[in-house]
XYZ file of C-alpha atoms in Angstrom:
566
model
C -0.160 -0.128 -0.548
C 1.244 3.432 -0.810
C 1.121 5.804 1.875
C 3.039 8.398 0.488
C 1.659 12.257 1.815
C 2.091 15.655 2.119
C 1.120 17.082 4.491
C 0.654 21.507 5.192
C 0.847 22.842 8.956
C -0.910 26.723 8.961
C -0.106 28.572 12.060
C 1.827 27.199 15.294
C -1.345 25.762 16.353
C -2.466 24.075 13.026
C -2.890 20.160 13.261
C -1.492 18.877 9.858
C -3.937 18.858 6.886
C -2.881 16.321 4.315
C -3.237 18.532 0.697
C -1.220 15.499 -1.488
C -2.032 11.710 -1.602
C -1.097 8.680 -3.323
C -4.633 8.366 -5.146
C -5.511 12.318 -5.302
C -4.372 15.099 -7.042
C -0.973 16.401 -8.184
C -1.659 19.947 -8.846
C -2.596 21.592 -5.169
C -3.445 25.635 -4.614
C -4.740 26.378 -0.980
C -5.563 29.614 0.334
C -3.722 30.247 3.282
C -5.923 32.397 6.268
C -5.074 35.691 7.000
C -4.666 35.329 10.998
C -1.437 32.634 9.838
C 2.422 33.792 9.955
C 3.838 30.253 9.448
C 3.500 27.764 6.258
C 4.980 23.889 7.086
C 5.259 21.978 4.475
C 6.527 17.857 4.280
C 6.021 14.433 3.257
C 5.084 11.041 4.614
C 5.858 7.572 3.191
C 7.863 6.176 0.949
C 8.246 8.431 -2.399
C 8.502 5.968 -4.432
C 9.476 6.726 -8.636
C 8.387 10.346 -6.803
C 10.981 12.895 -7.885
C 10.065 15.813 -5.776
C 7.145 18.343 -4.957
C 7.916 22.636 -6.457
C 6.271 24.643 -3.844
C 5.094 28.542 -4.541
C 3.571 30.928 -2.342
C 2.057 33.166 -4.194
C 0.875 36.756 -3.630
C -2.687 37.839 -4.616
C -0.859 38.646 -8.155
C -0.539 35.612 -8.380
C 3.394 36.033 -8.555
C 5.301 34.074 -6.589
C 6.791 35.834 -2.583
C 8.814 32.877 -2.036
C 9.330 29.103 -3.461
C 10.730 26.250 -2.837
C 10.805 21.573 -2.675
C 10.577 18.699 -1.334
C 12.268 15.641 -2.343
C 13.215 12.274 -1.566
C 16.651 14.032 0.615
C 14.615 17.153 2.323
C 10.915 16.106 3.060
C 10.249 18.919 5.275
C 9.871 23.607 4.186
C 8.796 26.291 5.986
C 7.924 29.675 5.632
C 7.645 33.094 8.224
C 5.891 36.268 7.340
C 9.021 37.773 8.307
C 11.115 36.849 6.365
C 8.841 37.770 3.271
C 8.836 41.195 2.494
C 5.537 40.733 -0.387
C 3.693 37.730 1.683
C 0.025 39.926 2.424
C -3.582 38.940 3.494
C -3.982 37.300 0.060
C -0.989 34.257 0.127
C -1.954 31.365 -1.858
C -0.049 28.085 -1.525
C 0.479 25.619 -4.533
C 1.892 22.481 -5.119
C 2.985 20.167 -7.765
C 3.997 16.830 -7.639
C 6.709 15.317 -10.304
C 7.602 12.049 -10.778
C 6.144 8.924 -9.971
C 3.646 7.248 -12.320
C 2.755 10.295 -14.163
C 1.674 10.839 -17.576
C 1.264 13.708 -19.985
C -1.880 13.573 -19.450
C -1.906 13.853 -15.850
C 0.165 17.933 -16.257
C -3.380 18.526 -18.059
C -6.091 18.006 -15.604
C -7.826 19.810 -13.084
C -6.070 21.706 -10.483
C -7.882 21.232 -6.627
C -8.184 23.580 -5.128
C -8.817 23.855 -1.417
C -10.114 25.563 0.974
C -8.310 25.795 4.844
C -10.507 26.609 8.021
C -8.172 28.283 10.145
C -7.555 26.042 13.749
C -9.213 27.259 17.589
C -7.977 25.489 20.226
C -11.575 24.551 21.167
C -13.587 23.848 17.556
C -13.038 21.444 15.762
C -10.497 21.950 12.761
C -12.834 21.472 9.238
C -11.924 18.637 6.513
C -10.520 20.517 3.308
C -12.838 21.051 0.848
C -12.318 20.392 -2.546
C -13.538 21.185 -5.911
C -12.430 20.761 -9.028
C -11.593 24.350 -11.485
C -13.082 24.226 -14.522
C -12.215 25.132 -17.550
C -14.190 28.214 -18.345
C -12.283 29.568 -14.698
C -8.995 28.316 -16.151
C -10.027 30.300 -19.010
C -10.494 32.955 -17.287
C -8.187 32.915 -14.746
C -5.404 32.918 -17.862
C -7.246 36.070 -19.474
C -6.883 38.083 -16.285
C -3.033 37.194 -16.020
C -2.765 38.317 -19.505
C -3.598 41.028 -19.892
C -3.057 42.339 -16.506
C -0.515 45.187 -15.158
C 1.186 44.591 -12.104
C 1.711 47.691 -10.582
C 5.086 48.831 -9.692
C 7.220 46.737 -7.611
C 8.590 47.424 -4.314
C 11.925 48.863 -4.453
C 13.722 48.379 -1.711
C 16.970 50.240 -0.599
C 19.841 47.604 1.271
C 23.015 46.642 -0.521
C 22.271 42.535 -1.146
C 19.356 43.376 -3.070
C 19.472 44.023 -6.939
C 17.779 46.956 -8.129
C 15.921 44.597 -11.020
C 12.289 45.328 -12.216
C 11.822 44.340 -15.580
C 9.926 41.371 -17.497
C 13.181 37.760 -17.429
C 14.568 38.060 -20.821
C 16.105 34.686 -21.220
C 17.843 33.750 -24.038
C 18.918 38.201 -24.578
C 19.152 39.789 -27.780
C 23.277 41.465 -27.600
C 23.265 44.979 -28.700
C 26.939 46.733 -30.470
C 28.682 47.585 -28.065
C 28.222 51.004 -27.569
C 24.495 50.933 -28.905
C 22.114 53.357 -26.747
C 19.182 51.291 -24.781
C 16.334 52.441 -24.617
C 14.636 49.679 -21.326
C 14.430 50.873 -18.507
C 18.104 49.782 -16.804
C 18.483 46.750 -14.455
C 21.375 48.832 -11.934
C 19.796 52.161 -12.708
C 20.296 54.589 -9.281
C 17.125 56.625 -9.671
C 16.680 59.746 -11.089
C 17.351 61.993 -8.290
C 21.370 60.189 -6.960
C 23.440 62.248 -5.547
C 26.897 62.541 -7.149
C 30.131 61.706 -5.863
C 34.270 61.555 -7.253
C 35.654 58.624 -7.252
C 39.350 58.411 -8.156
C 40.553 55.900 -10.104
C 45.034 55.692 -9.973
C 44.835 59.836 -9.713
C 42.087 60.542 -11.765
C 39.077 61.559 -11.862
C 35.240 59.985 -12.343
C 31.545 61.100 -11.974
C 29.796 58.462 -10.844
C 26.747 58.209 -8.610
C 26.405 57.023 -4.661
C 26.512 53.065 -4.463
C 27.396 51.380 -1.574
C 24.126 50.452 -1.686
C 21.197 49.103 -4.477
C 19.933 52.497 -5.539
C 16.317 53.058 -5.038
C 14.296 52.386 -7.903
C 12.324 53.857 -10.486
C 9.029 53.522 -10.475
C 8.242 51.743 -13.610
C 4.741 49.490 -15.051
C 5.699 45.868 -15.313
C 4.158 43.615 -17.426
C 2.769 40.254 -15.990
C 2.473 38.150 -20.121
C 4.330 35.623 -18.415
C 2.073 35.857 -15.331
C 1.579 31.461 -14.314
C -0.935 29.543 -15.475
C -2.032 27.001 -13.389
C -1.316 24.465 -15.873
C 2.900 23.200 -15.106
C 5.566 24.461 -16.913
C 8.422 21.533 -18.237
C 11.224 21.058 -16.886
C 13.614 23.026 -18.562
C 16.712 21.328 -20.263
C 18.913 24.689 -18.335
C 19.160 26.949 -15.550
C 16.975 30.234 -15.914
C 18.655 33.069 -16.320
C 19.760 34.646 -12.666
C 22.175 37.087 -11.764
C 24.413 36.178 -7.796
C 24.598 33.430 -8.102
C 28.246 30.902 -8.012
C 29.102 28.199 -10.968
C 32.400 26.560 -8.959
C 34.209 24.048 -11.336
C 34.914 20.086 -9.773
C 37.322 18.973 -11.888
C 38.299 19.401 -15.105
C 34.939 19.191 -17.080
C 32.462 19.694 -14.219
C 30.924 23.235 -12.621
C 28.377 22.680 -9.920
C 25.735 25.701 -9.904
C 23.459 27.295 -6.550
C 21.566 29.817 -6.533
C 20.447 33.442 -7.915
C 18.182 35.520 -7.864
C 15.792 36.169 -11.306
C 13.025 38.285 -13.082
C 11.147 40.142 -10.413
C 13.358 40.113 -7.861
C 12.118 36.647 -7.255
C 14.601 33.896 -6.100
C 15.661 30.553 -8.872
C 13.434 27.617 -8.526
C 15.783 25.836 -10.050
C 19.416 26.746 -7.272
C 21.177 23.160 -8.552
C 22.656 22.344 -11.900
C 25.746 20.460 -13.152
C 27.432 21.859 -15.576
C 29.493 19.238 -18.264
C 31.770 20.631 -20.518
C 32.099 17.858 -22.564
C 29.359 18.014 -24.181
C 28.108 21.527 -22.791
C 25.720 19.655 -21.119
C 23.282 21.330 -17.953
C 21.868 18.398 -15.188
C 19.250 20.034 -12.915
C 21.370 18.890 -9.779
C 18.401 19.611 -6.764
C 17.298 16.435 -6.905
C 21.023 14.178 -7.100
C 22.293 15.022 -3.596
C 21.112 13.959 -0.010
C 20.660 15.190 2.632
C 19.458 19.377 3.555
C 20.159 21.388 0.651
C 20.905 25.282 1.841
C 18.113 27.722 1.466
C 17.958 29.644 -1.100
C 19.632 32.483 -1.550
C 22.366 34.929 -3.624
C 25.886 36.848 -3.192
C 26.544 33.438 -0.978
C 30.088 32.081 -1.983
C 30.724 28.460 -3.437
C 34.303 27.309 -3.115
C 36.056 23.910 -3.592
C 38.806 21.971 -1.264
C 40.075 19.404 -4.620
C 42.267 17.252 -1.112
C 38.137 16.875 0.231
C 36.766 16.629 -3.360
C 33.744 18.546 -1.385
C 32.319 22.350 -1.618
C 31.774 24.498 0.911
C 28.864 26.978 0.460
C 28.456 29.917 2.843
C 26.011 33.347 3.914
C 24.218 35.182 1.485
C 20.930 36.597 1.642
C 17.554 36.051 0.920
C 15.391 39.174 1.046
C 15.709 40.458 5.007
C 17.122 37.520 5.839
C 21.226 36.840 6.428
C 22.685 33.904 6.600
C 26.466 32.654 8.322
C 25.851 28.957 8.149
C 27.935 26.617 6.639
C 27.137 24.123 4.347
C 29.314 20.856 2.581
C 28.715 19.092 -0.265
C 30.748 15.761 -1.044
C 30.882 15.434 -4.394
C 32.084 11.800 -4.392
C 28.849 10.315 -2.361
C 27.001 13.457 -3.425
C 25.536 13.989 -0.163
C 25.408 17.105 1.758
C 25.889 18.410 5.562
C 25.516 21.689 7.515
C 28.349 22.553 9.805
C 27.616 23.565 13.741
C 30.438 25.400 13.201
C 32.483 26.900 16.583
C 33.021 30.381 16.622
C 31.850 34.053 15.679
C 31.318 34.491 12.484
C 28.306 37.184 11.338
C 26.241 36.866 8.543
C 27.734 37.909 5.348
C 26.805 38.366 1.739
C 28.956 39.433 -0.917
C 31.873 38.864 1.124
C 34.860 37.011 -1.164
C 36.615 33.629 -0.090
C 39.281 31.962 -0.971
C 40.976 28.384 -0.283
C 43.946 28.925 1.198
C 45.958 24.748 2.337
C 42.450 23.368 3.254
C 40.777 26.753 4.621
C 38.411 29.210 4.264
C 38.963 32.779 3.534
C 36.245 35.497 3.961
C 37.294 39.367 2.791
C 34.524 41.610 3.188
C 30.937 41.544 3.019
C 27.530 43.287 3.931
C 26.020 42.405 7.099
C 22.819 43.179 8.495
C 22.370 46.666 10.840
C 19.251 47.397 13.448
C 16.807 49.733 12.153
C 17.402 52.869 11.654
C 20.950 52.622 10.821
C 21.822 50.933 6.760
C 23.366 47.442 6.335
C 26.807 47.801 6.971
C 30.092 46.439 5.679
C 32.564 45.060 6.352
C 37.049 44.885 6.652
C 37.207 41.756 8.829
C 39.029 38.138 7.358
C 37.816 35.409 9.251
C 39.342 32.055 8.672
C 37.233 28.581 8.940
C 38.958 25.704 9.369
C 37.096 22.837 8.491
C 39.201 19.711 10.088
C 38.237 21.514 13.231
C 34.822 23.098 12.607
C 35.262 26.167 13.604
C 35.796 29.959 13.380
C 38.869 32.261 14.097
C 40.826 35.752 13.125
C 44.222 35.694 12.435
C 46.241 38.447 13.335
C 46.579 40.214 10.175
C 49.812 43.475 9.631
C 49.867 46.249 7.017
C 47.753 48.505 4.833
C 44.044 47.052 5.129
C 41.314 47.500 2.755
C 38.609 49.653 3.361
C 34.748 47.771 4.232
C 33.463 46.413 0.868
C 31.511 44.125 -0.539
C 30.712 43.127 -3.676
C 34.727 43.108 -4.316
C 37.467 40.062 -6.186
C 39.664 38.039 -4.722
C 42.344 35.369 -6.741
C 44.531 33.417 -5.131
C 47.658 33.529 -7.011
C 51.079 31.167 -6.849
C 49.929 29.619 -4.319
C 51.125 32.700 -1.697
C 48.646 35.637 -2.433
C 45.204 37.139 -2.354
C 44.511 39.635 -4.711
C 41.350 41.851 -3.719
C 40.428 44.394 -5.625
C 37.609 47.182 -6.085
C 34.057 46.561 -4.125
C 31.891 49.115 -2.420
C 31.111 51.218 0.647
C 28.081 54.071 0.957
C 28.728 56.667 -0.793
C 32.022 55.055 -2.603
C 33.109 52.637 -5.238
C 36.766 51.034 -5.219
C 38.876 50.775 -7.564
C 42.265 49.627 -5.983
C 43.711 47.140 -5.250
C 45.204 45.104 -1.822
C 47.795 42.093 -2.370
C 47.508 39.781 1.117
C 50.966 37.917 1.710
C 49.693 35.015 2.895
C 53.080 33.829 4.320
C 53.364 36.325 6.564
C 49.251 37.509 6.333
C 50.593 40.899 5.735
C 48.200 43.409 3.690
C 50.066 46.449 0.731
C 48.307 48.495 -1.521
C 49.158 47.308 -4.667
C 50.523 50.541 -7.187
C 49.718 50.013 -10.967
C 50.344 51.003 -14.024
C 48.755 50.855 -17.121
C 45.074 52.064 -18.172
C 43.092 50.521 -14.566
C 39.811 49.751 -14.721
C 36.862 51.846 -13.697
C 35.026 51.745 -9.751
C 33.025 48.690 -9.906
C 31.828 46.090 -7.896
C 29.798 43.012 -8.288
C 32.454 42.058 -11.050
C 33.675 39.768 -12.923
C 36.937 37.367 -11.889
C 39.034 34.674 -13.160
C 42.365 33.512 -12.796
C 44.160 32.538 -16.769
C 47.981 32.245 -15.699
C 50.753 31.801 -12.801
C 50.205 35.283 -12.779
C 47.659 37.102 -14.648
C 44.337 37.592 -14.044
C 41.027 38.803 -15.639
C 38.372 40.936 -14.038
C 35.216 41.586 -16.515
C 32.129 44.026 -15.962
C 30.328 44.900 -12.728
C 27.988 47.653 -11.551
C 29.688 50.987 -11.173
C 27.021 52.863 -9.239
C 24.931 53.102 -12.487
C 25.383 51.122 -14.731
C 26.048 47.291 -16.087
C 30.045 47.067 -17.446
C 31.018 45.160 -20.339
C 35.068 45.886 -20.567
C 37.129 43.484 -19.641
C 40.685 43.520 -18.327
C 43.833 41.803 -17.309
C 45.706 41.983 -14.579
C 50.093 41.009 -14.266
C 50.943 40.341 -10.839
C 54.966 40.193 -12.071
C 54.638 43.738 -13.102
C 52.267 45.096 -11.010
C 50.554 46.580 -14.654
C 46.564 46.334 -16.182
C 46.100 45.803 -19.770
C 42.828 46.423 -21.336
C 41.182 43.833 -23.935
C 38.978 44.161 -26.175
C 36.670 40.594 -27.283
C 33.317 39.753 -28.771
C 32.841 37.476 -26.613
C 33.005 40.214 -23.168
C 31.165 42.535 -25.307
C 27.892 42.148 -23.431
C 27.788 44.166 -20.587
C 26.873 42.749 -17.556
C 26.579 42.248 -13.788
C 26.233 39.419 -10.586
C 27.607 37.078 -13.488
C 30.010 34.170 -13.043
C 33.985 33.387 -14.393
C 35.548 30.439 -14.375
C 38.137 28.741 -16.632
C 37.455 25.108 -17.560
C 38.862 22.405 -19.755
C 36.066 21.807 -23.226
C 35.717 19.509 -25.937
C 36.999 20.763 -29.514
C 39.457 22.634 -27.883
C 42.873 21.434 -28.569
C 46.647 22.089 -29.686
C 50.063 20.375 -30.800
C 52.190 20.742 -27.702
C 55.929 22.509 -28.400
C 58.503 19.895 -28.017
C 59.926 21.504 -24.507
C 56.742 21.484 -23.795
C 54.848 18.417 -22.060
C 53.014 16.101 -23.768
C 49.397 13.996 -22.613
C 49.535 10.813 -24.351
C 48.200 11.577 -27.000
C 50.609 13.701 -28.251
C 48.449 16.675 -27.300
C 47.024 18.757 -25.312
C 43.927 20.489 -23.698
C 44.408 23.703 -23.515
C 41.956 25.511 -21.288
C 38.506 28.103 -22.023
C 36.784 30.660 -20.284
C 32.992 30.260 -20.015
C 30.716 33.202 -18.079
C 27.013 32.699 -17.142
C 24.127 34.777 -15.782
C 24.094 37.800 -14.217
C 22.061 41.222 -15.067
C 22.595 44.040 -17.783
C 21.394 47.421 -18.338
C 17.828 46.206 -20.039
C 15.937 44.320 -17.510
C 18.123 40.880 -18.465
C 18.586 38.065 -16.419
C 21.543 35.889 -18.845
C 20.893 31.588 -19.611
C 23.523 31.725 -22.005
C 26.917 29.365 -21.779
C 29.298 32.326 -23.136
C 33.020 30.874 -24.093
C 35.892 31.982 -24.754
C 39.621 30.403 -25.156
C 42.157 31.627 -22.516
C 44.660 31.228 -25.214
C 42.729 33.955 -26.939
C 41.984 36.356 -24.130
C 45.498 36.468 -23.781
C 46.871 37.111 -26.710
C 44.277 39.902 -26.830
C 47.593 41.389 -24.810
């Protein structure tokens, strides 16, 4: 007998109420009572061949407030109103079952609408009353969605929120470099942003106020991509997003975690595996056992090649901040959450570098009690995975000022180079170097044309002596330029490549081996068994531009081509 079921608890005093059963509907919507401020969703019984249960909390306009997913390894979800800014009195819980004995016909069945009777200690809870949604009502709802124009999205000024309000375009049309763009800007500072001056190696440059996400304009948003009661087909590749991490785990595999998409909604597909052998994506959330990290942006994911584990730290979700450490063992594909000793504040948009098996976390945004705005950190924290403990080392020298959205590159396994970032109202383009042997910071005096002040840019190591800086956000616009820094000469060189000419901020850049990029070696070079070697390729994913687009395509360019552009 199949006793599988999905249950919900509405409020702290409510009893569990069954929403899905083994022989019932695969799609259910429940109107959450206005007095309820907490919802817990959980499964019970054997999953069998069922894959997952998608869950959404939708507002009165049927736009997702937050999303989650039950799996055979993650059987419980919970939401509280204080965590979600747009949770009002008209909230609907929608759940959809995937897998099992479902056939295509199951997706076309009417959606089951359930009514919940509010719980009081002296009254008996009424059973859920169900009715099917007929075709006429179904078409009417779709028509309302297609014809409606949403009200202006509520815009916060928190530093950790992407100022976006446009409809997602997962495959945006790329504009020619320098072409004027008339759409609402994704990274817009608003019409009344005050001006400040940033210094770029002695040259003055006028910028908008930065260091905090700027206030957003009240442009109306069209909801023609609004959700309909019909379940969409599973995605074959990640949806467009920003603020995610893309972490290589071997020569031809990388793991994508987290991110935020259109309308400031957290991605329903938070975890993917990329195989560069054939450039294919595989949805990976249900592949791993154990408690998966909660949806977030501004976190870091750092791979340790010795233990073959990914360490996910920090990030934020609306008004919720994280200082947790989640570990994904890429051999057993199992998540664990660390109960760490020591103190580390909740941080987002920090940098995290792996050195000798330890995580070096620098800077980032941390929450402050109202009415003070969120602040930036200038502290260095180290996490020791062997002892599961956080500690702060003694650091000397000229330390970087507080900042977030900066980059950090480990070079030659003995130095960390920190570039850029922002802190209200200043945006930076300075460079600092941390000597990992002496634990001493020093400001780096550079030559050549340096990148303009920016944050949320992409960075990646190209060779033992060179790393790349691309794109980012300068307080007014997403940027599209690219620069290479040479640590031997402390010099910047701007490089111009068509593959890197699209404005992006909050994107990911990595280098990996890809099939088809083979070259023959000189006699002085080491040859592989086949007489050749696989060269590395630069991969760019995600990020947002100035028109409200969130990218979902994967841009590639050979590392040799990038270095040849110097």
